[in-house]
Each structure stands twice: as structure tokens, then as C-alpha cells.
Coordinates of C-alpha atoms in Angstrom, one line a residue:
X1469 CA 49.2 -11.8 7.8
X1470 CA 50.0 -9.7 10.8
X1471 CA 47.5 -6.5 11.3
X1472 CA 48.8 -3.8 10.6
X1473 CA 48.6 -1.0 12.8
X1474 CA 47.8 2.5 11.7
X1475 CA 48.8 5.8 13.3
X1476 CA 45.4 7.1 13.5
X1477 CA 45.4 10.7 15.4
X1478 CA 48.6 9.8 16.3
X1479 CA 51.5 13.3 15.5
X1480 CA 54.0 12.3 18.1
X1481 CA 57.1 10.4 16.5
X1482 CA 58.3 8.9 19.2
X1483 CA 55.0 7.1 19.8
X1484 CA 54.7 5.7 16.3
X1485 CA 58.1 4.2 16.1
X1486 CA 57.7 2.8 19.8
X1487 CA 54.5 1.5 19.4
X1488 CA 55.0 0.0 16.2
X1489 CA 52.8 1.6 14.0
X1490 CA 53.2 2.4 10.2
X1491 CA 55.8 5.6 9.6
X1492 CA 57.0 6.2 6.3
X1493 CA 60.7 7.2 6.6
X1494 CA 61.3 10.7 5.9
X1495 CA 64.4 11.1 8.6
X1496 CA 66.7 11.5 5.4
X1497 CA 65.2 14.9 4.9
X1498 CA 64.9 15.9 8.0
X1499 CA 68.2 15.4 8.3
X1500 CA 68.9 17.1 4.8
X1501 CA 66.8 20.6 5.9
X1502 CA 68.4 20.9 9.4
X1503 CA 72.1 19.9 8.0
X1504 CA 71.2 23.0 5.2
X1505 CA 69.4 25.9 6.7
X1506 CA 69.0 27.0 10.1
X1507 CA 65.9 29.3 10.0
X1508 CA 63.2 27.3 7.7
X1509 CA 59.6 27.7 6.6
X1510 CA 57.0 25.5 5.3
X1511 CA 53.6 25.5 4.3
X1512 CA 51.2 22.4 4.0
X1513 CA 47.6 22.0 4.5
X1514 CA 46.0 20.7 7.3
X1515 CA 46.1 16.9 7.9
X1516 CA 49.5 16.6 6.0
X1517 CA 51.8 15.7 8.9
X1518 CA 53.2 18.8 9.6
X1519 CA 53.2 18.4 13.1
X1520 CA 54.5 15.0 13.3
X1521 CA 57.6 16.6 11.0
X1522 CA 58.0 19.1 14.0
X1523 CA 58.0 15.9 16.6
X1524 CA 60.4 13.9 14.2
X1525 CA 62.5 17.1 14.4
X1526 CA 62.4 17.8 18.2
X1527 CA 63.1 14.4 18.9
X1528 CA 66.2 14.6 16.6
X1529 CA 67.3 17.7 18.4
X1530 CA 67.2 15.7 21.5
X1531 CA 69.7 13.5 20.9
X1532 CA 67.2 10.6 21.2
X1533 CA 68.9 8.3 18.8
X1534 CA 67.4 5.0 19.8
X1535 CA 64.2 6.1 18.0
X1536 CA 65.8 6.2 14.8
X1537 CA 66.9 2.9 14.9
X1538 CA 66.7 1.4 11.3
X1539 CA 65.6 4.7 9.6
X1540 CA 68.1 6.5 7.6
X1541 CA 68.9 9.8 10.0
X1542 CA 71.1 6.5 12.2
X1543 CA 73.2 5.9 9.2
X1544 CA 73.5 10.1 8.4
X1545 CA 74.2 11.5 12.1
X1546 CA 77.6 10.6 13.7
X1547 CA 77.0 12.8 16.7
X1548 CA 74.0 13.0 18.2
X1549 CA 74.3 15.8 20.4
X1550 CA 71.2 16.3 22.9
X1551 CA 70.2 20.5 22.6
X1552 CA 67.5 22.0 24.6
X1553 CA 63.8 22.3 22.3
X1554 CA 61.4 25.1 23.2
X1555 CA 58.5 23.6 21.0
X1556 CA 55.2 26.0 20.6
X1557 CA 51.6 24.8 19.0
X1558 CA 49.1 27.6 18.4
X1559 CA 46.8 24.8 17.0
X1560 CA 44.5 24.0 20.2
X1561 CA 43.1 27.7 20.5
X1562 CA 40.3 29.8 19.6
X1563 CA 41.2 33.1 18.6
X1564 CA 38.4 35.6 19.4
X1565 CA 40.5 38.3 21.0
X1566 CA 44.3 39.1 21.9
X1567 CA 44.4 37.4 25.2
X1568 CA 43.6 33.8 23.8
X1569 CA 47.1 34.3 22.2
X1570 CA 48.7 36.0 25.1
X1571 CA 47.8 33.0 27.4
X1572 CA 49.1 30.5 25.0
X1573 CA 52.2 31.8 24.7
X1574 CA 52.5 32.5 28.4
X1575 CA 51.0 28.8 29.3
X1576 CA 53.9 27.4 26.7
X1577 CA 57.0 29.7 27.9
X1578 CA 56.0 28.4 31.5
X1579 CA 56.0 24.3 30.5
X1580 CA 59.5 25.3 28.5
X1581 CA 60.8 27.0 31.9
X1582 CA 59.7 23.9 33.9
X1583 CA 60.9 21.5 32.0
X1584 CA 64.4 23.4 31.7
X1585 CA 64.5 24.2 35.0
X1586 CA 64.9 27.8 34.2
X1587 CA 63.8 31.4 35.8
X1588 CA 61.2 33.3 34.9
X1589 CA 62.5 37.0 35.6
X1590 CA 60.4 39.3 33.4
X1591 CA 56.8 40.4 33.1
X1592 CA 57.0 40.9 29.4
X1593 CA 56.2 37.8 27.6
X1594 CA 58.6 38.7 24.5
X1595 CA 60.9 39.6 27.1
X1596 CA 60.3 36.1 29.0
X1597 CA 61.1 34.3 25.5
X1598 CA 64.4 35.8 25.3
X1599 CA 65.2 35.6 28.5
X1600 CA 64.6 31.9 28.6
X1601 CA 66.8 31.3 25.4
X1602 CA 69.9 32.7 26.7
X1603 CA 69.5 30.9 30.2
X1604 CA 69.1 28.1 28.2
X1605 CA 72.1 28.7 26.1
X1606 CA 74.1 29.3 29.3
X1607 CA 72.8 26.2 31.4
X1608 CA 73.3 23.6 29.4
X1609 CA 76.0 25.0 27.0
X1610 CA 73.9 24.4 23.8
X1611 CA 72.3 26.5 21.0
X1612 CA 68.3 26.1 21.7
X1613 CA 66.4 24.8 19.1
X1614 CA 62.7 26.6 18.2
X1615 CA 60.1 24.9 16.5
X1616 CA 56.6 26.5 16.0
X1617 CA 53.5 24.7 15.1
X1618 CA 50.6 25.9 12.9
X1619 CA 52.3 29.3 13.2
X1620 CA 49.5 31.4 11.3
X1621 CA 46.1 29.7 13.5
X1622 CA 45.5 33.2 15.2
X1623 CA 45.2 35.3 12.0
X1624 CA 43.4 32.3 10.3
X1625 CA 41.0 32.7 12.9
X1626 CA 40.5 36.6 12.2
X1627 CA 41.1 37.3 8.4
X1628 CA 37.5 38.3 8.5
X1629 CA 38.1 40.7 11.1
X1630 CA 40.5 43.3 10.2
X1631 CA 41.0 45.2 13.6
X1632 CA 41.7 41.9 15.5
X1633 CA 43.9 40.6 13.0
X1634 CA 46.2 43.5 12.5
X1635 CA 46.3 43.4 17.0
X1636 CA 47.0 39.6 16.3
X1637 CA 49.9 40.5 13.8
X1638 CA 51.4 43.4 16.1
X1639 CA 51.3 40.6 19.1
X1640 CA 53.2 37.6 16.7
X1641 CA 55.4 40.2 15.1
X1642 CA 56.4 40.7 19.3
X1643 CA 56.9 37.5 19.6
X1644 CA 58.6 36.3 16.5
X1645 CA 61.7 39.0 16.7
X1646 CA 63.1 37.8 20.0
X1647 CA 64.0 34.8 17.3
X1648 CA 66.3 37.3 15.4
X1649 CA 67.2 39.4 17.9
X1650 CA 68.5 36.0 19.7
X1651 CA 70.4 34.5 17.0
X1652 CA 73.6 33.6 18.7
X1653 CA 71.9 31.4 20.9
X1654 CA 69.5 29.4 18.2
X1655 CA 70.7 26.7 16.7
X1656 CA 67.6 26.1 14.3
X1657 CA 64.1 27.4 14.0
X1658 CA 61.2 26.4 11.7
X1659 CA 58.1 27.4 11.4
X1660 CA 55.4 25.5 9.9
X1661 CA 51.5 26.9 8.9
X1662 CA 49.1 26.0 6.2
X1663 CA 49.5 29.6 4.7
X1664 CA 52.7 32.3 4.0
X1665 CA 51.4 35.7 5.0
X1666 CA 53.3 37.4 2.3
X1667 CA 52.8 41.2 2.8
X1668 CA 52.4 41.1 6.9
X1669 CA 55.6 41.4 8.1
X1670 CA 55.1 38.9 11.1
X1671 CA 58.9 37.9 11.2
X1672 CA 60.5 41.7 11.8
X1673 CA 63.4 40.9 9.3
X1674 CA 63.5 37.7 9.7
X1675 CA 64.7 37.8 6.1
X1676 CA 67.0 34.8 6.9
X1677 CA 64.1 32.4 6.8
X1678 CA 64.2 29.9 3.9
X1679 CA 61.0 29.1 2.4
X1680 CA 61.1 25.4 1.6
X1681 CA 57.4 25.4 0.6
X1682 CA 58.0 25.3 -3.4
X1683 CA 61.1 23.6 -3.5
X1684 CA 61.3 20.5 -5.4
X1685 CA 63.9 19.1 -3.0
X1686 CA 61.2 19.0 -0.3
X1687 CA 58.0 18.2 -2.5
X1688 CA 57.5 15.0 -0.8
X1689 CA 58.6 16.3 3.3
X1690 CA 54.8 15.8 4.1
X1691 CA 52.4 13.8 2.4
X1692 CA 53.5 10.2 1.3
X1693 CA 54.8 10.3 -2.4
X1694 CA 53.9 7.9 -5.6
X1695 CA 57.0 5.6 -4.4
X1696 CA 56.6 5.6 -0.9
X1697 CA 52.7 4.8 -1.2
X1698 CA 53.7 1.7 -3.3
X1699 CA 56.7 0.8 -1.2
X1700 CA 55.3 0.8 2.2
X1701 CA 51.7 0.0 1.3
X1702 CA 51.6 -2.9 -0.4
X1703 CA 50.7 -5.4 2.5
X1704 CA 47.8 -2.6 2.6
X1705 CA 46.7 -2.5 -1.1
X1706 CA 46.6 -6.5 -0.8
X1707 CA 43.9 -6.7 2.0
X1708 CA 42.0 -4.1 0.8
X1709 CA 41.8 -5.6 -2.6
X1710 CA 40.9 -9.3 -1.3
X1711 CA 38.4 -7.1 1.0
X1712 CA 36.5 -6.0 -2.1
X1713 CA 36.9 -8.4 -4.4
X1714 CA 39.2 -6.7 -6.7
X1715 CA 42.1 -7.0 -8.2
X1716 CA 45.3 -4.9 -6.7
X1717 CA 46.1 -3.4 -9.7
X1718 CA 42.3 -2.1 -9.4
X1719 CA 43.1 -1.1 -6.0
X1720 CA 46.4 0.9 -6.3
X1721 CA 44.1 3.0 -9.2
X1722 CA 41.4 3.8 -6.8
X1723 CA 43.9 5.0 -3.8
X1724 CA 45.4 7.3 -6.2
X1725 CA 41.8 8.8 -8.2
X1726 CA 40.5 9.1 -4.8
X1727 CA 44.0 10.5 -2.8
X1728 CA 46.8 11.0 -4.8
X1729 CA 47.4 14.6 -7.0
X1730 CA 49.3 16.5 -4.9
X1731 CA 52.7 18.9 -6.4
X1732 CA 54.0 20.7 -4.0
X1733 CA 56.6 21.8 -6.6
X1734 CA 57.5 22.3 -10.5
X1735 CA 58.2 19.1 -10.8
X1736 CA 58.1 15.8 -8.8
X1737 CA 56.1 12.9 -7.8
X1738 CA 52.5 13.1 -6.9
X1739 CA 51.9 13.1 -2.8
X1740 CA 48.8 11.5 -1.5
X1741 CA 46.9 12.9 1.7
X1742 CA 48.8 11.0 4.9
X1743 CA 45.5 11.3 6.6
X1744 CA 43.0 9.8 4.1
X1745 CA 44.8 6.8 3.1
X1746 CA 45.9 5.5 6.5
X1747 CA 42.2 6.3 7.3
X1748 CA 41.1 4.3 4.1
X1749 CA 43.0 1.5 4.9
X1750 CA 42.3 1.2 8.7
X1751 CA 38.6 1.3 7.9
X1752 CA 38.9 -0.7 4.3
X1753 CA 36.9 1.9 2.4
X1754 CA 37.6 4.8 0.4
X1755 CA 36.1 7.2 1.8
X1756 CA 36.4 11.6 2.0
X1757 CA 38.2 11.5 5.3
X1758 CA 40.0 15.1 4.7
X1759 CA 36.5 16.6 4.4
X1760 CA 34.6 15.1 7.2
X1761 CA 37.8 16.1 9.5
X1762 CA 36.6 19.9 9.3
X1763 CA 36.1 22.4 6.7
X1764 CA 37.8 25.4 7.5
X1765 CA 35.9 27.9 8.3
X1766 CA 38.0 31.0 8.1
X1767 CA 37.4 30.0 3.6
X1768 CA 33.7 30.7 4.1
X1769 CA 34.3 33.8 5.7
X1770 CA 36.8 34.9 3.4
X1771 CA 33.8 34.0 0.5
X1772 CA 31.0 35.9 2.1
X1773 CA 33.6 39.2 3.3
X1774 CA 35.4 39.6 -0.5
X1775 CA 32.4 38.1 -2.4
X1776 CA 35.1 35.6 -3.9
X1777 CA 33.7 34.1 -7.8
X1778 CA 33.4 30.6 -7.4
X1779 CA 32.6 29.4 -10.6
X1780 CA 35.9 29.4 -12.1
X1781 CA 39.0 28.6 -10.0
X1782 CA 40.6 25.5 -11.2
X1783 CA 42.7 25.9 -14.3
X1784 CA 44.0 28.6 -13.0
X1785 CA 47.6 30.4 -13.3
X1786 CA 49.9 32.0 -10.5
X1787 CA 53.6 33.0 -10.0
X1788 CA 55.6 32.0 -6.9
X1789 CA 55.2 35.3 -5.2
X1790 CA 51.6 35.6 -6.0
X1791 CA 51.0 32.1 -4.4
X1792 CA 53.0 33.2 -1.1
X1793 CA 51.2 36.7 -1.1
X1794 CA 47.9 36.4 1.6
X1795 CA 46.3 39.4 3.7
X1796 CA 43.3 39.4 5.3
X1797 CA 42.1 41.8 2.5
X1798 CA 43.4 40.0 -0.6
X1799 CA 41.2 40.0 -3.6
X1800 CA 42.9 36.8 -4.8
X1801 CA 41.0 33.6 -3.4
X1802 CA 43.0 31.4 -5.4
X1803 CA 46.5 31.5 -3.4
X1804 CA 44.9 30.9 -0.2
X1805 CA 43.1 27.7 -1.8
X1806 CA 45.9 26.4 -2.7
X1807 CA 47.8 26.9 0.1
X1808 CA 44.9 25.1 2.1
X1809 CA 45.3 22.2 -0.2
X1810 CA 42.2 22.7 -2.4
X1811 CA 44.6 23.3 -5.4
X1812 CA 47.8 21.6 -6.2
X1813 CA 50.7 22.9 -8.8
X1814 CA 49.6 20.6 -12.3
X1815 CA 52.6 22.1 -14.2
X1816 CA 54.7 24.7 -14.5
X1817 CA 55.4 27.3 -17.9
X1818 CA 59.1 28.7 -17.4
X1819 CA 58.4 31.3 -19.9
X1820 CA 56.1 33.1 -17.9
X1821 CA 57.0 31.7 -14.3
X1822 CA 53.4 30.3 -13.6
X1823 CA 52.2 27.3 -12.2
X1824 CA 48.7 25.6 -13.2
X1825 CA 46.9 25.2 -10.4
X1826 CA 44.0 22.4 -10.2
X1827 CA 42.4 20.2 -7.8
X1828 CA 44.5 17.6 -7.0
X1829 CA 42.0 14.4 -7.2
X1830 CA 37.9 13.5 -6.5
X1831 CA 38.0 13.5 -2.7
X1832 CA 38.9 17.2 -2.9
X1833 CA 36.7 18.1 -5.3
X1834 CA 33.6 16.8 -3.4
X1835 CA 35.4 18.5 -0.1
X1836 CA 35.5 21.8 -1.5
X1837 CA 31.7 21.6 -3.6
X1838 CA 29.8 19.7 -0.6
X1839 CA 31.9 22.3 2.4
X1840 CA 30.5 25.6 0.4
X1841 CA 27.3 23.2 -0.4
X1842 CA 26.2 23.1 3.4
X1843 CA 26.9 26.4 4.0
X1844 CA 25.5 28.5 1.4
X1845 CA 22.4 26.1 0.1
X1846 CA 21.2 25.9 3.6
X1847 CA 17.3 27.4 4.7
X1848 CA 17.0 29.7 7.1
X1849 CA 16.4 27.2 9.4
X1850 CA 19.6 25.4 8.4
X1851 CA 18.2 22.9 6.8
X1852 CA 16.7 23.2 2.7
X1853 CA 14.3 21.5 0.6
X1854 CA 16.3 21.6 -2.3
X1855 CA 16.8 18.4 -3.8
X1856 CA 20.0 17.8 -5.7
X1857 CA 18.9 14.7 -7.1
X1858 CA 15.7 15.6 -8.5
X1859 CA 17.4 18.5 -10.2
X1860 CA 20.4 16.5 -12.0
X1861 CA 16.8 14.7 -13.1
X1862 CA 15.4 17.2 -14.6
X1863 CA 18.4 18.7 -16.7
X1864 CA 20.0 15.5 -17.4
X1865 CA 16.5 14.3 -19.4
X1866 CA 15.3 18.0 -20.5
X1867 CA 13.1 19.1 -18.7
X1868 CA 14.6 22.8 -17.6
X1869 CA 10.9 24.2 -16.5
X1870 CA 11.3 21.8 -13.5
X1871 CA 14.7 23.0 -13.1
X1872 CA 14.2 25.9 -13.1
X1873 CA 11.1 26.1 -10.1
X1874 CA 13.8 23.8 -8.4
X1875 CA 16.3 27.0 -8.6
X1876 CA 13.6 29.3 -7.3
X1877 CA 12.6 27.5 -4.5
X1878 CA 16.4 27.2 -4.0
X1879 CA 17.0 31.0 -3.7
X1880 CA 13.5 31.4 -1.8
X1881 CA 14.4 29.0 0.9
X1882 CA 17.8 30.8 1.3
X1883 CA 19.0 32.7 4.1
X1884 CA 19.4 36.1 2.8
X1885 CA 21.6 37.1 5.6
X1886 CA 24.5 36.0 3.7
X1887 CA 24.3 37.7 0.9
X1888 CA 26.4 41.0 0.3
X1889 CA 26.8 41.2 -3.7
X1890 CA 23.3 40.1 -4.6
X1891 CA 24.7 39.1 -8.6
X1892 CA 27.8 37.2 -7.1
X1893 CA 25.8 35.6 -4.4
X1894 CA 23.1 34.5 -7.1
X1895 CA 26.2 33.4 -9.3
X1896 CA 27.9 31.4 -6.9
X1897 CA 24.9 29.4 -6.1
X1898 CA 23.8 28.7 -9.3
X1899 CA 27.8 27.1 -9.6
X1900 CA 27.7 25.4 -6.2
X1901 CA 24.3 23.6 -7.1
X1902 CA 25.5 22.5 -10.8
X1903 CA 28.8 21.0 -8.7
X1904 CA 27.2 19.0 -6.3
X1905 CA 24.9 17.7 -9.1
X1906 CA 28.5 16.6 -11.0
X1907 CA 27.9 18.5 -14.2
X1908 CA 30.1 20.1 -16.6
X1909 CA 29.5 23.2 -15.9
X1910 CA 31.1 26.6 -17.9
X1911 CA 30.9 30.5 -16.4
X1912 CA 31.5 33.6 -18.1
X1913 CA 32.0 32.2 -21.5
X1914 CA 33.6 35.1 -24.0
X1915 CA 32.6 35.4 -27.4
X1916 CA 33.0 38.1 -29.7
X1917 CA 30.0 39.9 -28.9
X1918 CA 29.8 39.5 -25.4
X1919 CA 29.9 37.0 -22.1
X1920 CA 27.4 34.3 -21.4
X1921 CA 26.5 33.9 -17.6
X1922 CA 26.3 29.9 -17.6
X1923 CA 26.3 27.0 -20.2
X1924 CA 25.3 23.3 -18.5
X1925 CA 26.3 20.8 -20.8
X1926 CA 24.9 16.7 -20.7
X1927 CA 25.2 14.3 -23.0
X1928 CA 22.2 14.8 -24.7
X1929 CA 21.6 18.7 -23.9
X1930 CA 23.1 22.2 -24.1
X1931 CA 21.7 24.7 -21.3
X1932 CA 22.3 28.4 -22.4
X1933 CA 22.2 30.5 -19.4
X1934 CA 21.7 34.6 -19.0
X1935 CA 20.3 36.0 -15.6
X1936 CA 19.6 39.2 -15.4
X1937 CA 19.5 41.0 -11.7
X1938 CA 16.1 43.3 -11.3
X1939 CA 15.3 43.5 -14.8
X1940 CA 13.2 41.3 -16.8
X1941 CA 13.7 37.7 -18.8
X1942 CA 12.6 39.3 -21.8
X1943 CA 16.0 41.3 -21.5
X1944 CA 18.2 38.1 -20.9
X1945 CA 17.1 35.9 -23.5
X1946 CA 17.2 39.1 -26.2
X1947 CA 21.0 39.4 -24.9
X1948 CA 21.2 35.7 -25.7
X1949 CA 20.2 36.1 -29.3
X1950 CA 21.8 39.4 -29.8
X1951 CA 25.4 38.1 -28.6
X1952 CA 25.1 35.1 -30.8
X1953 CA 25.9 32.4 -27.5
X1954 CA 24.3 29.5 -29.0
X1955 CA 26.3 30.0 -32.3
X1956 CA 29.2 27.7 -31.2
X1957 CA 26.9 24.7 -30.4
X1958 CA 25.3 25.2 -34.8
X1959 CA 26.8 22.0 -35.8
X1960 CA 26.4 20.1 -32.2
X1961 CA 23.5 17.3 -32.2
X1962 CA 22.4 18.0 -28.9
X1963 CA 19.0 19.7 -28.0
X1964 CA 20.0 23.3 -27.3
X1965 CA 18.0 25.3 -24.3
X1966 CA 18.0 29.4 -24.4
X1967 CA 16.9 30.5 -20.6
X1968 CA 16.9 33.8 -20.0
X1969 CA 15.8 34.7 -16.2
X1970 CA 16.0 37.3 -13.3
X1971 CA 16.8 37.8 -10.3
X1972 CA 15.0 40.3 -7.9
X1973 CA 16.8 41.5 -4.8
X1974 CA 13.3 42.4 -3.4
X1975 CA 12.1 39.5 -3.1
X1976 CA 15.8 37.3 -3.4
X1977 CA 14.8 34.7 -5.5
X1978 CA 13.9 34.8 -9.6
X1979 CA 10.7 36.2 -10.5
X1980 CA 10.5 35.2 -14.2
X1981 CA 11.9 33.1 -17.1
X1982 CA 12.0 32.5 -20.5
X1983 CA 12.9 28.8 -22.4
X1984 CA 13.4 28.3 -26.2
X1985 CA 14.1 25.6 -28.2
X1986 CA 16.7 25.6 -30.9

């Protein structure tokens, strides 16, 4: 069997098809988007081929129709005309101030005017953009084609900081309305981003800009759908299942536990990560590629800023405008999650317009626990002597006493600087730690009486939680009786746990518990 090569690291069409590596045809909608609209959106998450899109695209725009040689765009284009392609990627930078931006944009507009031979006649970067659009129109005869890469990387890189962002967002808002103000001279213009700022007002009436994010049409533009995955991959699934001794059928199930989940739409096929499977099958093990590529940061300092709940996001419910509707002050973590790709559309209700939002399958999962994991159950010297596995231990075979010191010296080895709400803070660790241990874990549980803090459920125990924040434990297991929590679990055989602790700010860790026995 020949090898098979995969495009690892590798966004740039032109190379892939040259060189012979695996591409999954999508030149049918490419063709489709450009042939429909001529200002687009679209948002993805990272590591989902959005910028290899954008080089499939430019290289259409360019007339370079040898490259497309056996893919469907040949049969669908008769024309092939060649136009110019001012391409931008705000993906390499770091944006710690105004001027990182500036100097990208000026460093791009420079390789455009070089590579188009054209004049650079202003001092005004905006100004420079336009003025390189029409010279380009006039030169050469044809409508310029824009494409913009990872559009929203400067204010992803600031939604902690307000000031800088809102500088960031009067700079791009500069920049983006020399697209509308140029109209007659573009011929198509897309943007692409793993979020849609949708209250920033970036695009300066841009409101001709389709958003193609939630359209069912496009579901499958990025990503590699159920078909595709079992069209092109099957070669793949073979070696990898004679590699481990399984049978295919084992295989293909495995690939899509591990990858597959994604909607990108009401309704549609599920998508699995580009990036993880041609990983997995270059290397010949599953593995959580997505999260050792880089968690972003600007979630965890979204988390700490707007002291984000984290014990209950999946399950969750959302209409199409409040899904497209991110600021850097939004109290609403779970639009942004799923527009990072930590949460995927499981269905939609027509009656109420409202997706169900969920994690799309087990690699995300452990991403998203194991990303906040390092980060908030760290020491203070950045490393912790919390042990996870002792811990699942200790609860799985009933012995919460032990649990319970392991939680202490869990909030006593923490670094306090972190913490802004002292209750969420305390809540959100408790969650993280009963994640990463792979229980089934239940927050804020309402009853007619009240809301219990935390239930821990195993196969063989019930763990009733109430903490308390600078009171006493005496308080928190009263509440416990008093609200009736355990009452649900009456007829359940499992050993039922009552622990009622607290948790003092002074000294940041719990002071005192109670346990009882039903």
C-alpha cells in the first residue's frame, strides 16, 4: 500500500495538491459561496482549515486552474479569469498595543503593492488600502478580490483589556470601511475569524456581509464531514486498524467518539476536527491533538475578568443572535465557547429558535477540563500537590474525610492571586477537580426548598455538597437538612454522604467540615 502523505502544518492549497498530499475536495463550495455572495463571513474555531479555505479561494481568484485539476471547481468554472488578490492574516501577531496592528497592516499593504507593482502615494494606512484597490482596478482592468484571515486575533488578544480593545476596534473599524467605501472596485471579500463580534460595529455598515456561519448549506465548508471522513479515509482507517489489532469497524467508532460531533448548523452531518484526525492517522494513535496545539488564552482571561460559572455550560440553549453576540464585557460565556469550538449545535427547537449546545465529542471535553485544570489548580509556584488520582480514590470507595483534606490542601496550595469572587472561584474549582477526576458531577440543583451547591454521584455513592463562605459547617449541613437535598436519593441503594463545609477568604482554603451518614 502506498504511504499516504498527510498535510501536516500544511494551509497553502496550492502545496497540498502539488505535492500530493491528502485534500478533501471542497472546491464545489467554494465555488458555490463565491458564485452566491460577494461580501461573506465565516466563523470556525481554530485548527479547522479556515485558512487553507482562504488559500483555495485566492488561488481560484487567480485564475490558476491547473491546480484544480480533477476537483470539481474544473468541471463548474468555464472562465477562469485571473483577478488581482490583496490577501491579509492577522494571525502571526501579538497584540499588546495599537502599533503591533498598525505595522501588520502596513507590512501587508507594502508586499500587496510589490507584488502588484503598484504606488504607494499616501501616509494614511486606510487611505493606502484604498488607494491600492483602485490602482489595482485600473492596472489590470479587474475587480480586486479581498480575503482577510483570522480577522478578530487583535481584539481576541485584548477582551480583557477594555481601553486597548475599544483603540483596537476604532483602528479595524478604519480599516474595514475602505472595503465599503470601495465597492465598485471589489469583486469579493470574506472574512474569516473564530468569533462574530456582534455588537462592535467593526464593519462601518458593512451590512452587505453575509454570515455563512449557521447556514446549513455551508455546515461542512471546514472540518471534514461523516461522508467525506469515510470516503477519503478509508485506506487510513485500514492501517490504523491492522496497526492496533482491531477491527475497522472498531476503528471508524473510535475516530468518531474521539473527533467527530461537530454541527455547524440545524441540521446536517457531523464534522470531525481536520487537524486531529490527519494528526491521528499520521502518528497511528488517537490522541488530543486540538488541545496540545494551544489553549487559548484570551478564555482564561475572560474566566478570571467576568468570574464566568463553570460548572454548568453544556446542555445549554441559545438563539442565533445570541450565539453571534460577543463584547469584551459580555456576561454570556457560553457564545464565545461555542464559537471557539468547545460547544457544537446538538439540535435545534423551532418553536423557540434555540439551538442545544454541547460538547461535541471526548477529546474536547478533556481539552476544555485539563486547559482550565492547569491553569487554575496550579501552586503558587506553578506546580500543585494535588493528586487527582488519589482523590477519584477516595470518593469512588467512600471515604470523603480523605477527600475532603485532599480539597483543603487543594485551595491552600492555590495561588490566591486569581481569585476575584472568592464563592465563584471556590465553585469553579471544586467543578474543575470533579471533571478531571471523570465524575458525574451536578451544580446548583433546585428543589422546592432551595438549591444544593454540588451532588457527586458513583456507582456505589451519593455525595451531598453545601459550602458555606466565612460561616461555619454547622450552617451548611443544617441548610442540607432543612432544604430536604437528600430527599430525592429516599428510594436509591447507594450510600448517601451529607458534607457541609466552609470556606474562609482569610485564610482561602476550608477551615471546617461536617459528614453524615444516611
Amino acid at each position: 500500500m502506498a504511504r499516504i502523505k498527510y498535510p501536516i502544518g500544511i494551509q497553502t492549497f496550492s502545496k497540498i495538491v502539488s505535492g500530493g498530499y491528502m485534500y478533501v475536495d471542497k472546491t464545489h463550495l467554494v465555488y458555490d459561496v463565491t458564485d452566491r455572495y460577494d461580501y461573506v463571513f465565516l466563523s470556525r474555531p481554530r485548527r479547522f482549515g479556515k485558512s487553507l479555505l482562504m488559500s483555495t479561494i485566492e488561488a481560484y481568484f487567480r485564475g490558476e486552474k491547473d491546480l484544480f485539476d480533477g476537483l470539481a471547481l474544473e468541471k463548474l468554472e468555464k472562465d477562469w479569469v485571473s483577478y488581482p488578490v490583496f490577501r491579509f492574516d492577522f494571525s502571526p501577531a501579538n497584540y499588546i498595543n495599537t502599533s503591533r496592528l498598525l505595522s501588520l497592516i502596513e507590512g501587508c499593504l507594502k508586499s500587496i503593492a510589490q507584488d502588484y507593482s503598484l504606488s504607494i502615494d499616501r501616509s494614511d494606512y486606510s487611505q493606502i488600502f484604498a488607494s491600492l484597490i483602485k490602482q489595482a482596478f485600473l492596472k489590470y482592468g479587474k475587480k480586486v478580490v479581498i480575503l482577510i484571515d483570522e480577522y478578530d486575533k487583535p481584539l481576541l488578544d485584548c477582551l480583557h483589556d477594555h481601553d486597548l480593545n475599544e483603540k483596537l476596534k476604532g483602528e479595524l473599524r478604519s480599516f474595514y470601511s475602505v472595503i465599503k467605501a470601495s465597492d465598485q472596485y471589489i469583486k469579493f471579500a470574506m472574512l474569516t475569524g473564530i468569533t462574530k463580534f456582534g455588537k462592535l460595529s467593526i464593519f462601518s455598515g458593512m451590512n452587505n456581509l453575509k454570515d455563512i456561519s449557521l447556514i446549513p448549506r455551508y455546515n461542512d465548508i471546514c472540518g471534514i464531514s461523516e461522508s467525506e471522513f469515510h470516503r477519503n479515509f478509508r485506506a487510513s482507517i485500514e492501517s490504523f486498524a491492522e496497526e492496533h489489532d482491531i477491527s475497522e469497524e472498531e476503528a471508524w467508532s473510535a475516530f468518531r467518539t474521539k473527533y467527530d460531533g461537530y454541527h455547524f448548523a440545524s441540521k446536517g452531518e457531523g464534522i470531525y476536527n481536520p487537524f486531529s484526525v490527519i494528526n491521528a492517522f499520521d502518528d497511528n494513535e488517537l490522541d488530543d491533538y486540538w488541545f496540545e496545539s494551544g489553549s487559548p488564552s484570551y478564555l482564561i482571561r475572560l474566566i478570571e475578568k467576568n468570574n464566568y460559572r463553570l460548572d454548568a455550560i453544556d446542555d445549554q440553549r441559545r438563539t442565533k443572535l445570541e450565539l453571534s453576540d460577543i463584547t469584551d464585557t459580555s456576561t454570556d460565556f457560553v457564545p464565545l465557547l461555542f464559537q471557539s469550538g468547545y460547544l457544537t449545535i446538538k439540535g435545534y427547537n423551532p418553536d423557540t429558535s434555540k439551538y442545544l449546545l454541547d460538547f461535541p465529542n471526548s477529546e474536547v471535553v478533556t481539552a476544555f477540563w485539563s486547559s482550565l485544570a492547569n491553569h487554575f489548580l496550579r501552586g503558587i509556584d506553578g506546580q500543585s500537590a494535588f493528586n487527582l488520582k488519589k482523590c477519584l480514590k477516595d470518593i469512588t470507595e467512600g471515604r470523603p474525610e480523605d477527600f475532603m483534606i485532599s480539597i483543603k490542601s487543594l485551595f491552600a496550595d492555590t495561588n490566591s492571586e486569581i481569585e476575584r469572587d472568592k464563592e465563584i472561584h471556590f465553585q469553579n474549582m471544586m467543578a474543575i477537580a470533579a471533571k478531571m477526576m471523570g465524575l458525574t458531577v451536578r451544580t446548583e440543583i433546585h428543589s422546592a426548598k432551595g438549591r444544593c451547591d454540588m451532588q457527586i454521584l458513583t456507582s456505589r455513592y451519593v455525595y451531598i455538597f453545601e459550602f458555606k463562605i466565612n460561616d461555619t459547617p454547622e450552617e451548611a449541613i443544617k441548610q442540607i437538612h432543612e432544604k430536604g437535598y437528600a430527599l430525592p436519593f429516599e428510594a436509591d441503594s447507594r450510600t448517601i454522604f451529607l458534607i457541609g463545609a466552609n470556606f474562609s477568604t482569610n485564610t482561602r482554603t476550608l477551615d471546617g467540615w461536617i459528614i453524615e451518614m444516611l
